[in-house]
XYZ file of C-alpha atoms in Angstrom:
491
model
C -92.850 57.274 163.079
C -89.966 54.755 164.402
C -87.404 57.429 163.189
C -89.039 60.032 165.660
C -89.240 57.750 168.352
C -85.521 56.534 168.031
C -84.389 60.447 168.534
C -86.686 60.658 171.237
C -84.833 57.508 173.081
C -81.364 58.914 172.029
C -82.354 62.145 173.490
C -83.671 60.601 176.666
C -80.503 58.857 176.994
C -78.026 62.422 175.913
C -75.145 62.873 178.655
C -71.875 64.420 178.242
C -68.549 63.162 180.222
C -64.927 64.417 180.974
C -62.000 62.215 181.726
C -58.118 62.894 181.702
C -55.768 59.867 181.477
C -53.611 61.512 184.419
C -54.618 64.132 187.320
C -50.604 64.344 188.478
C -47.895 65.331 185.743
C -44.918 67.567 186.029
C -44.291 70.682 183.270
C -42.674 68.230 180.858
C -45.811 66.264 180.590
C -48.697 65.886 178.751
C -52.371 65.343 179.401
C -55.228 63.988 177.156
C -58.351 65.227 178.021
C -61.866 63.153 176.710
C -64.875 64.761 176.384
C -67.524 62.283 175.215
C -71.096 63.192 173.888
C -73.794 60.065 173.753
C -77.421 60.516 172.208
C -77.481 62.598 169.514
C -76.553 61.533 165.827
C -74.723 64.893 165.286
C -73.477 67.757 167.087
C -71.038 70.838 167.035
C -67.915 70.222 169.221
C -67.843 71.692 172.969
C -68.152 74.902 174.081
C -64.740 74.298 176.128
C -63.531 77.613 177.548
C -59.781 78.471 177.283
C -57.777 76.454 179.835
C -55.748 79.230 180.265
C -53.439 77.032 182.070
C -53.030 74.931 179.379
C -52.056 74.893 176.159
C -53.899 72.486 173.437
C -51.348 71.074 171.191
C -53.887 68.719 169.170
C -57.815 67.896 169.003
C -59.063 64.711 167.407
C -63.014 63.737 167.026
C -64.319 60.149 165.809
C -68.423 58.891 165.920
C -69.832 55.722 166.015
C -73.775 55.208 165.474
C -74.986 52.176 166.135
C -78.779 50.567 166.173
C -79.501 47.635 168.628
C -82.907 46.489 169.127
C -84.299 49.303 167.112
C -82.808 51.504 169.408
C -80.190 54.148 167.715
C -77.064 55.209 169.648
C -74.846 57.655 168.579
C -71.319 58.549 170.259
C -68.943 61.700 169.432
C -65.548 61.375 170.994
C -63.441 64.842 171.118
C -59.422 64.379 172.559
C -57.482 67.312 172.684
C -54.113 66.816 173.916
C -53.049 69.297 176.642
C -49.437 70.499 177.785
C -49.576 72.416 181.115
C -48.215 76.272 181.200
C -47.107 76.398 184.861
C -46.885 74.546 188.106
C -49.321 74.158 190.820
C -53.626 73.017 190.979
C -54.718 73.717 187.912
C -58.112 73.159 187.006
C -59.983 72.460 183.720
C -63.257 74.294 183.753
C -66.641 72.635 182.973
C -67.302 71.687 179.318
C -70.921 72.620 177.569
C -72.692 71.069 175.305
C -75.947 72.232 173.381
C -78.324 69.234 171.963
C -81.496 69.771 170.069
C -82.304 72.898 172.724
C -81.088 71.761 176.096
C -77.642 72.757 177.576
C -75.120 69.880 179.441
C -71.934 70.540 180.854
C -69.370 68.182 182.569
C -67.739 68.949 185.872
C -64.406 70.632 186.951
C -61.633 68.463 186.518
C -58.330 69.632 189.441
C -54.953 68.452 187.945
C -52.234 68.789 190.306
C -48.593 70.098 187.933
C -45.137 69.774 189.287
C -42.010 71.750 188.163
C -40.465 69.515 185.130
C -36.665 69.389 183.993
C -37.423 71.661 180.909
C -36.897 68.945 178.561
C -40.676 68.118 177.284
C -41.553 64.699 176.957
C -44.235 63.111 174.565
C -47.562 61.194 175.365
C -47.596 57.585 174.857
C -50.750 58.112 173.110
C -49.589 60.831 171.151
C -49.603 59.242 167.706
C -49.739 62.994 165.886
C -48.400 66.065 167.241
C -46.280 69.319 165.503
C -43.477 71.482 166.695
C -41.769 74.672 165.559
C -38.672 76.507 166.239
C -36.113 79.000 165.112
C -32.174 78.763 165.131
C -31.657 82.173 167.134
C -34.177 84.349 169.095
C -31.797 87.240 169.204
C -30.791 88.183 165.294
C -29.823 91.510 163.907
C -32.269 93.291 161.413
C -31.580 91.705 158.314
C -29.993 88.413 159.529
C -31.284 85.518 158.536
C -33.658 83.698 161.314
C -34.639 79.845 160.015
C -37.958 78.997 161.111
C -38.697 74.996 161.529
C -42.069 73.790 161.068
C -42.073 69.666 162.202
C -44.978 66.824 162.158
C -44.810 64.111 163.846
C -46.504 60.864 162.787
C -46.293 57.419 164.440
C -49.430 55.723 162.720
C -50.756 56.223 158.728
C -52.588 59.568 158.032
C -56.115 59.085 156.264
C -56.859 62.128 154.792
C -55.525 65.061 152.993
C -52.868 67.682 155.360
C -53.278 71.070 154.827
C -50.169 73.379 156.073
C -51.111 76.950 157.329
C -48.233 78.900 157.575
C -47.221 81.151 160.996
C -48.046 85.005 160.468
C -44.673 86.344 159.758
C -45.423 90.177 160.487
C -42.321 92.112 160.443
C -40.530 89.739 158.501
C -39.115 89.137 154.722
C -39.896 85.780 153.758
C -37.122 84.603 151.385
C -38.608 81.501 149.941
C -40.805 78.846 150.085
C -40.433 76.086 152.628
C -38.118 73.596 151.633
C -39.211 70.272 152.625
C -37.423 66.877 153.549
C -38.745 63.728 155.230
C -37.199 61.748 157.984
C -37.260 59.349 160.773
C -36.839 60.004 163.999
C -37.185 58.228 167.780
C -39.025 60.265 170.544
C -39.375 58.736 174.474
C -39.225 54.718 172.999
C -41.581 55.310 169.872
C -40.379 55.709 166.652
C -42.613 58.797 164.167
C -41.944 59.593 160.432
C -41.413 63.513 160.945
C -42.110 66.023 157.553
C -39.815 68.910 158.428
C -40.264 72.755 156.726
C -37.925 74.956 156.890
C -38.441 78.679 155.819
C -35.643 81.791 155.687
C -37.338 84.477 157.512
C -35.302 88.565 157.707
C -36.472 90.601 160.519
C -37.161 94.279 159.093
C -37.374 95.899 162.191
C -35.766 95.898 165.678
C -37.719 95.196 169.226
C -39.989 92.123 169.725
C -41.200 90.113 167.343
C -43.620 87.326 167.277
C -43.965 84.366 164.189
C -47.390 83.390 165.177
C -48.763 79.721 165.778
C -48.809 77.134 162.503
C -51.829 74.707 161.844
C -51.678 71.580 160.355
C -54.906 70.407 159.810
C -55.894 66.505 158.547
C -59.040 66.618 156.186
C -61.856 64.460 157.667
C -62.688 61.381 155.237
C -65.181 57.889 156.171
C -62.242 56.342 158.985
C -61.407 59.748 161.005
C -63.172 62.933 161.396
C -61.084 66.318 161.166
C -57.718 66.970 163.297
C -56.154 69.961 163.722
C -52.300 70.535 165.482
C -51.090 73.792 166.267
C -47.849 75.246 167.360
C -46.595 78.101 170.072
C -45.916 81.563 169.182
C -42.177 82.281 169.084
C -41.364 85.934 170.309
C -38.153 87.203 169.194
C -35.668 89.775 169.916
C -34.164 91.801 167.199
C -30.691 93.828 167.977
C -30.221 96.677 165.440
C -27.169 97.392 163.540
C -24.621 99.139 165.054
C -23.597 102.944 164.644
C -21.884 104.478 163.123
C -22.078 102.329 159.721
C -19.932 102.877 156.943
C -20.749 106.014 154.330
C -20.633 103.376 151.753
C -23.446 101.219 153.734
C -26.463 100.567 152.063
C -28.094 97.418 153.930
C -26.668 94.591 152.837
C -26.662 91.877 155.870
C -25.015 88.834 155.335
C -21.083 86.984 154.654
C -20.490 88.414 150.354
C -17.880 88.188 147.905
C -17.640 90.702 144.942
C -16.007 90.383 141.132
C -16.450 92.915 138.376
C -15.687 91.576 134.006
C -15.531 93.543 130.788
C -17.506 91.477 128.823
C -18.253 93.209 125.806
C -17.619 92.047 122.112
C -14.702 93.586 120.197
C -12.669 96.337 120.657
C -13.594 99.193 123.018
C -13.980 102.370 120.798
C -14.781 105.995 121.997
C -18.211 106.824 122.365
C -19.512 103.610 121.813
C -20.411 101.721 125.253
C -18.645 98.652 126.578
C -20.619 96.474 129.094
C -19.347 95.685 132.442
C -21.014 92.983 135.030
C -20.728 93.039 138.755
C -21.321 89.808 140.662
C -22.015 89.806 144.059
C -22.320 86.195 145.968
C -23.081 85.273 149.332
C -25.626 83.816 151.729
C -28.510 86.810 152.445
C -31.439 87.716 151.258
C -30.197 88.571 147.795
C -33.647 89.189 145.879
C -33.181 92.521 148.159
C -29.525 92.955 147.810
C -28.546 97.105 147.190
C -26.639 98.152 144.191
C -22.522 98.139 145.135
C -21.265 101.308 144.974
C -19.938 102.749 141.532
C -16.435 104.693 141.384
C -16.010 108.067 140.319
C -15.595 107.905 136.283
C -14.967 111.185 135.251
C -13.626 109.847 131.572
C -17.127 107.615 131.272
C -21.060 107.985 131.329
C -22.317 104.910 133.560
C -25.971 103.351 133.367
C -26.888 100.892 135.167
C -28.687 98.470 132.252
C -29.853 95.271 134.080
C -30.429 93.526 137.484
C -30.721 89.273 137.616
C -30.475 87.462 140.526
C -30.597 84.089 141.250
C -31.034 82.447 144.932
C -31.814 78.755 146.621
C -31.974 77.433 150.249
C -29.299 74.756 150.799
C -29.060 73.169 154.168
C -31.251 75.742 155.892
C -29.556 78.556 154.421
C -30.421 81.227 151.620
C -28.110 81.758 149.385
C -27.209 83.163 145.844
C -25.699 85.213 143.414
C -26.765 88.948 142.290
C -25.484 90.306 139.096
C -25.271 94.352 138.061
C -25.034 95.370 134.434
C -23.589 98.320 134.061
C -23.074 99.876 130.222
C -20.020 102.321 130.524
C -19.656 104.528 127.639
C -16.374 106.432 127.015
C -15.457 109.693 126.357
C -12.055 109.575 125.407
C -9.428 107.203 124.005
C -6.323 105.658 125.148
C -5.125 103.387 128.204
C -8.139 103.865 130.070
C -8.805 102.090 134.357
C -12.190 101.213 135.472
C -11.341 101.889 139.222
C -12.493 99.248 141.921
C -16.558 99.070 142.420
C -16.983 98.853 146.348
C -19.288 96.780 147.986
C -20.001 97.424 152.208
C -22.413 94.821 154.557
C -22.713 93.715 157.899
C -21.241 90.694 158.862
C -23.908 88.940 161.644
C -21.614 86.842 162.703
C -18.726 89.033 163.308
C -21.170 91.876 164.522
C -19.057 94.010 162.617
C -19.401 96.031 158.964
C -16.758 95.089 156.040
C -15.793 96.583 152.936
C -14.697 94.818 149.873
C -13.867 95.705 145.976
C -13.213 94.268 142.900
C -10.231 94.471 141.034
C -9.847 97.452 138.472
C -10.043 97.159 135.046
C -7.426 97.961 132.461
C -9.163 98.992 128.910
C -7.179 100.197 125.634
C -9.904 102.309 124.069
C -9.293 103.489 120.145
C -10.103 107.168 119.179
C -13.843 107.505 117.494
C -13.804 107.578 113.133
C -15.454 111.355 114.049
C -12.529 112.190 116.217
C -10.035 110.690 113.935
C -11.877 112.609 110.871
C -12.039 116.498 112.816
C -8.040 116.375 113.810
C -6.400 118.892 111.162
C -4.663 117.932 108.786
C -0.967 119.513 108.254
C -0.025 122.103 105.655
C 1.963 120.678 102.157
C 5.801 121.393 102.698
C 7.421 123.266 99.608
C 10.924 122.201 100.936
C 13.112 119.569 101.995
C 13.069 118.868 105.959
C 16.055 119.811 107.725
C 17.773 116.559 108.845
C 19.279 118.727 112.109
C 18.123 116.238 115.331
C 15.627 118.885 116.788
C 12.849 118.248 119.617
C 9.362 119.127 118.613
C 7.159 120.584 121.160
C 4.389 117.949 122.280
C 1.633 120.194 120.305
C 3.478 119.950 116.817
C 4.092 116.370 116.836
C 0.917 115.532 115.151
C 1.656 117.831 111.925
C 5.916 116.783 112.144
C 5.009 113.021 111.726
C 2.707 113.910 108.935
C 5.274 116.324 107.347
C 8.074 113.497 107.825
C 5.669 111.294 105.864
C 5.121 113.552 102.777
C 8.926 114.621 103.084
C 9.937 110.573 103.303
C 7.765 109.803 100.540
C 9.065 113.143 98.502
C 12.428 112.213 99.047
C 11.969 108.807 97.439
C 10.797 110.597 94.242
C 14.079 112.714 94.263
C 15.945 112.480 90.643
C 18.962 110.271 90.338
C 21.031 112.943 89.561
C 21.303 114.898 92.778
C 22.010 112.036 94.412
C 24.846 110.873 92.218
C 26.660 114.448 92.879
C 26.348 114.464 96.670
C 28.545 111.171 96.315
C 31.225 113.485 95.328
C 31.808 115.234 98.951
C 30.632 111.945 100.850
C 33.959 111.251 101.867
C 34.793 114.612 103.663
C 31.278 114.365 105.159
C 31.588 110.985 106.634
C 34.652 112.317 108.995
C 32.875 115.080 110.041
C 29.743 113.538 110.667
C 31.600 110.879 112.503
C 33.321 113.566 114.756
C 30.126 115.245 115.206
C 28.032 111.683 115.928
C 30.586 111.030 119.031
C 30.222 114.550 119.734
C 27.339 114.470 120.298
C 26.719 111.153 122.148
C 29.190 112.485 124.584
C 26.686 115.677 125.477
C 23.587 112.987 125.366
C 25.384 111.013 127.407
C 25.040 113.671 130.411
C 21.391 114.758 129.482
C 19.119 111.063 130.107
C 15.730 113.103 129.387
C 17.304 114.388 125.880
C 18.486 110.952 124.714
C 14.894 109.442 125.877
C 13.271 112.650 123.848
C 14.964 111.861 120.584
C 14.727 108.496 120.702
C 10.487 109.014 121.197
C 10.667 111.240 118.326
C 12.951 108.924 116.094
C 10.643 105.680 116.770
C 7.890 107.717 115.881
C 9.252 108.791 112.605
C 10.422 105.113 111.876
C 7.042 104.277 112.441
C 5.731 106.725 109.920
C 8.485 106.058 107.118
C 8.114 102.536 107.429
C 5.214 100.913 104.718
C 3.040 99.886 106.044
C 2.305 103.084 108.022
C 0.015 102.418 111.231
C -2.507 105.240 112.153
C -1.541 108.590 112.995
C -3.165 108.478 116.419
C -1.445 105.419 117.557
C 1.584 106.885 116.092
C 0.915 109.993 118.573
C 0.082 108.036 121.600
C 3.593 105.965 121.563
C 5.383 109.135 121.178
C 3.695 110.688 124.084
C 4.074 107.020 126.529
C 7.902 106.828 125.055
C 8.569 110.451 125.782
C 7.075 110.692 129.144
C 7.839 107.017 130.323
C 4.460 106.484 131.640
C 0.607 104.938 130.108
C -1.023 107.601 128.515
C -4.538 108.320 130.573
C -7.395 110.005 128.319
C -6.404 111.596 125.056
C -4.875 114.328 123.465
């Protein structure tokens, strides 16, 4: 029975008031508005239409109940913290109110707003507030825009904060905030300010808008709920110029590019060797395009694996993207991995660039299968002739192995021929000495016949000589002597 008569009293006594701590402010100003509700334990907040005028940066609510001489009074105090939109008499519209059936309102409030300098100041009152902004309103697509989320605290927060983040709709968001902590000193009062900073990448050009973020303070027994919100921020996105490079592929961004053999052992036909592409810079480089391969007509190229690996460091995203490739080859011999190219727009330049990587030089050994189907050379059933003659580049495969069975033949001669040719040695050795500078004379006048011979003799050396080396790199010196240039591919 006393309960039901207190209510009755607190309802008698219900009234709902407006106040504003200032009714004459310029644009850089701020204005709290009051709205207090007395006589009724509980209530939901007011039915305050949008000041269109205004924009509400942050609300704060706080009760008291109290009970004197069996009376119960109960007070709900909602401040919202206003920053005006334009200049002239503005005017906050009535406030409403619903308790236990019956409607109260408060009346008009006419605020009179000057033309400010454009450089916002801060309540003195203002002991919470947020702010966000971006380093550039005008990006290209693809360019990184950094988004700044800041809250601003000059007393203790009771209570849990709970971060909403801005709808980001027609962006790539590279990471997750990175946060630091900080003081700072606005208009004479000093705030502890938690700053988030996000990479955002436009996707699209025209007008884009990162939509408001709310910071919101759980309620708890010494403060009800408060919630902060920031502007929109509309930005304009410039598209990439045309024409773009052929070799474009929509990298954005300031890159550098490397390419390593890194494969264990010797390279060996057929069998694959693995190559690795690094490409480093500050982008978004979880999105980063493949650079573009060479032409490799003496390889089959797969591209085996992607990794990337990226961080934000002082506001920027940055990273490295690497490109397995496993290149398998299809000959043997001196073999170049030509440049891989790599094409992006520079943001800050406003321009497109084009770099490479250096090409890589590979020595690749002829396959056991190809070394086991070359044919093998008939048996000789004579002595070679010892008369200096050029083979043609076909028949040097079966004349090295027929100077190898004819070298080791010769060393299984019998002791007697040799011990009879000793007999005519000495009319031999002034012919053959007339004939050697003879013969070094015509040489002398023919460069390409000299270089010829002396191919063919280092390949025979090579062949006589225990222990012989194999018979392909036997050919392939031949062929690089002979021709005085590397030998590309095989034979």
């Amino acid at each position: 029975m006393l309960l039901i008569v207190m209510l009755i009293l607190s309802l008698s006594n219900a009234q709902i008031e407006a106040t504003v701590d200032r009714t004459d402010l310029t644009m850089d100003d701020t204005l709290q508005l009051t709205v207090t509700v007395t006589g009724s334990g509980s209530t939901r907040p007011p039915d305050m239409a949008s000041p269109d005028a205004f924009d509400v940066l942050s609300t704060n609510i706080s009760t008291n109940i109290s009970i004197i001489n069996g009376n119960m009074q109960s007070q709900v105090v909602y401040q919202y913290l206003l920053r005006p939109l334009q200049a002239g008499t503005l005017t906050i519209p009535p406030i409403k109110v619903a308790l236990q059936g019956q409607d109260y309102q408060t009346e008009p409030i006419t605020i009179t707003v000057r033309e400010g300098t454009g450089t916002p100041t801060i309540a003195a009152d203002a002991s919470f507030f947020v702010e966000a902004e971006v380093d550039t309103t005008t990006p290209f697509v693809g360019a990184q825009v950094l988004y700044t989320f800041r809250f601003f605290r000059a007393e203790r927060v009771s209570g849990n904060l709970d971060y909403n983040a801005p709808d980001v709709n027609g962006f790539w968001e590279g990471r997750r905030p990175e946060q630091r902590d900080y003081g700072v000193t606005r208009d004479g009062r000093r705030y502890n300010v938690t700053e988030l900073q996000t990479p955002l990448f436009p996707t699209r050009a025209g007008d884009l808008t990162i939509g408001p973020a709310v910071l919101t303070i759980s309620p708890n027994l010494m403060a009800a709920e408060r919630r902060f919100e920031t502007e929109s921020i509309t930005l304009n996105v410039t598209p990439l110029p045309e024409p773009a490079p052929a070799t474009f592929s929509g990298a954005v961004g300031q890159f550098a590019i490397s390419a390593f053999e890194t494969s264990q052992g010797d390279a060996i036909q057929g069998e694959p060797v693995q190559v690795e592409v690094f490409v480093s810079g500050s982008s978004n480089i979880d999105t980063l395009p493949e650079p573009t391969v060479p032409m490799l007509p003496e390889w089959r190229v797969q591209l085996a694996e992607v990794e990337s690996d990226s961080r934000v460091r002082d506001g920027q995203l940055s990273g490295t993207k690497v490109f397995r490739y496993s290149l398998i080859p299809e000959t043997f011999g001196r073999l170049t991995i030509p440049p891989f190219q790599y094409s992006y727009f520079d943001p800050e330049a406003a321009i497109y660039r084009t770099i490479e990587t250096q090409p890589i030089e590979l020595l690749v050994d002829a396959s056991p299968q190809a070394i086991a189907a070359a044919p093998e050379p008939d048996t000789p059933t004579e002595d070679i002739s010892l008369t200096e003659t050029i083979p043609a580049p076909e028949d040097i495969s079966a004349g090295l192995a027929l100077r190898a069975r004819a070298s080791q033949s010769n060393r299984q001669r019998p002791l007697t021929w040799t011990f009879w040719s000793l007999w005519g040695l000495s009319p031999a050795l002034v012919i053959a000495a007339w004939s050697w500078q003879a013969r070094q004379s015509y040489l002398s006048k023919d460069a390409t016949r000299l270089r010829f011979m002396n191919a063919y003799k280092q390949a025979v050396r090579q062949v006589d000589t225990p222990p012989s080396k194999p018979m392909q790199r036997v050919l392939m010196t031949y062929l690089e002597d002979k021709l005085a240039t590397p030998l590309r591919g095989g034979v």
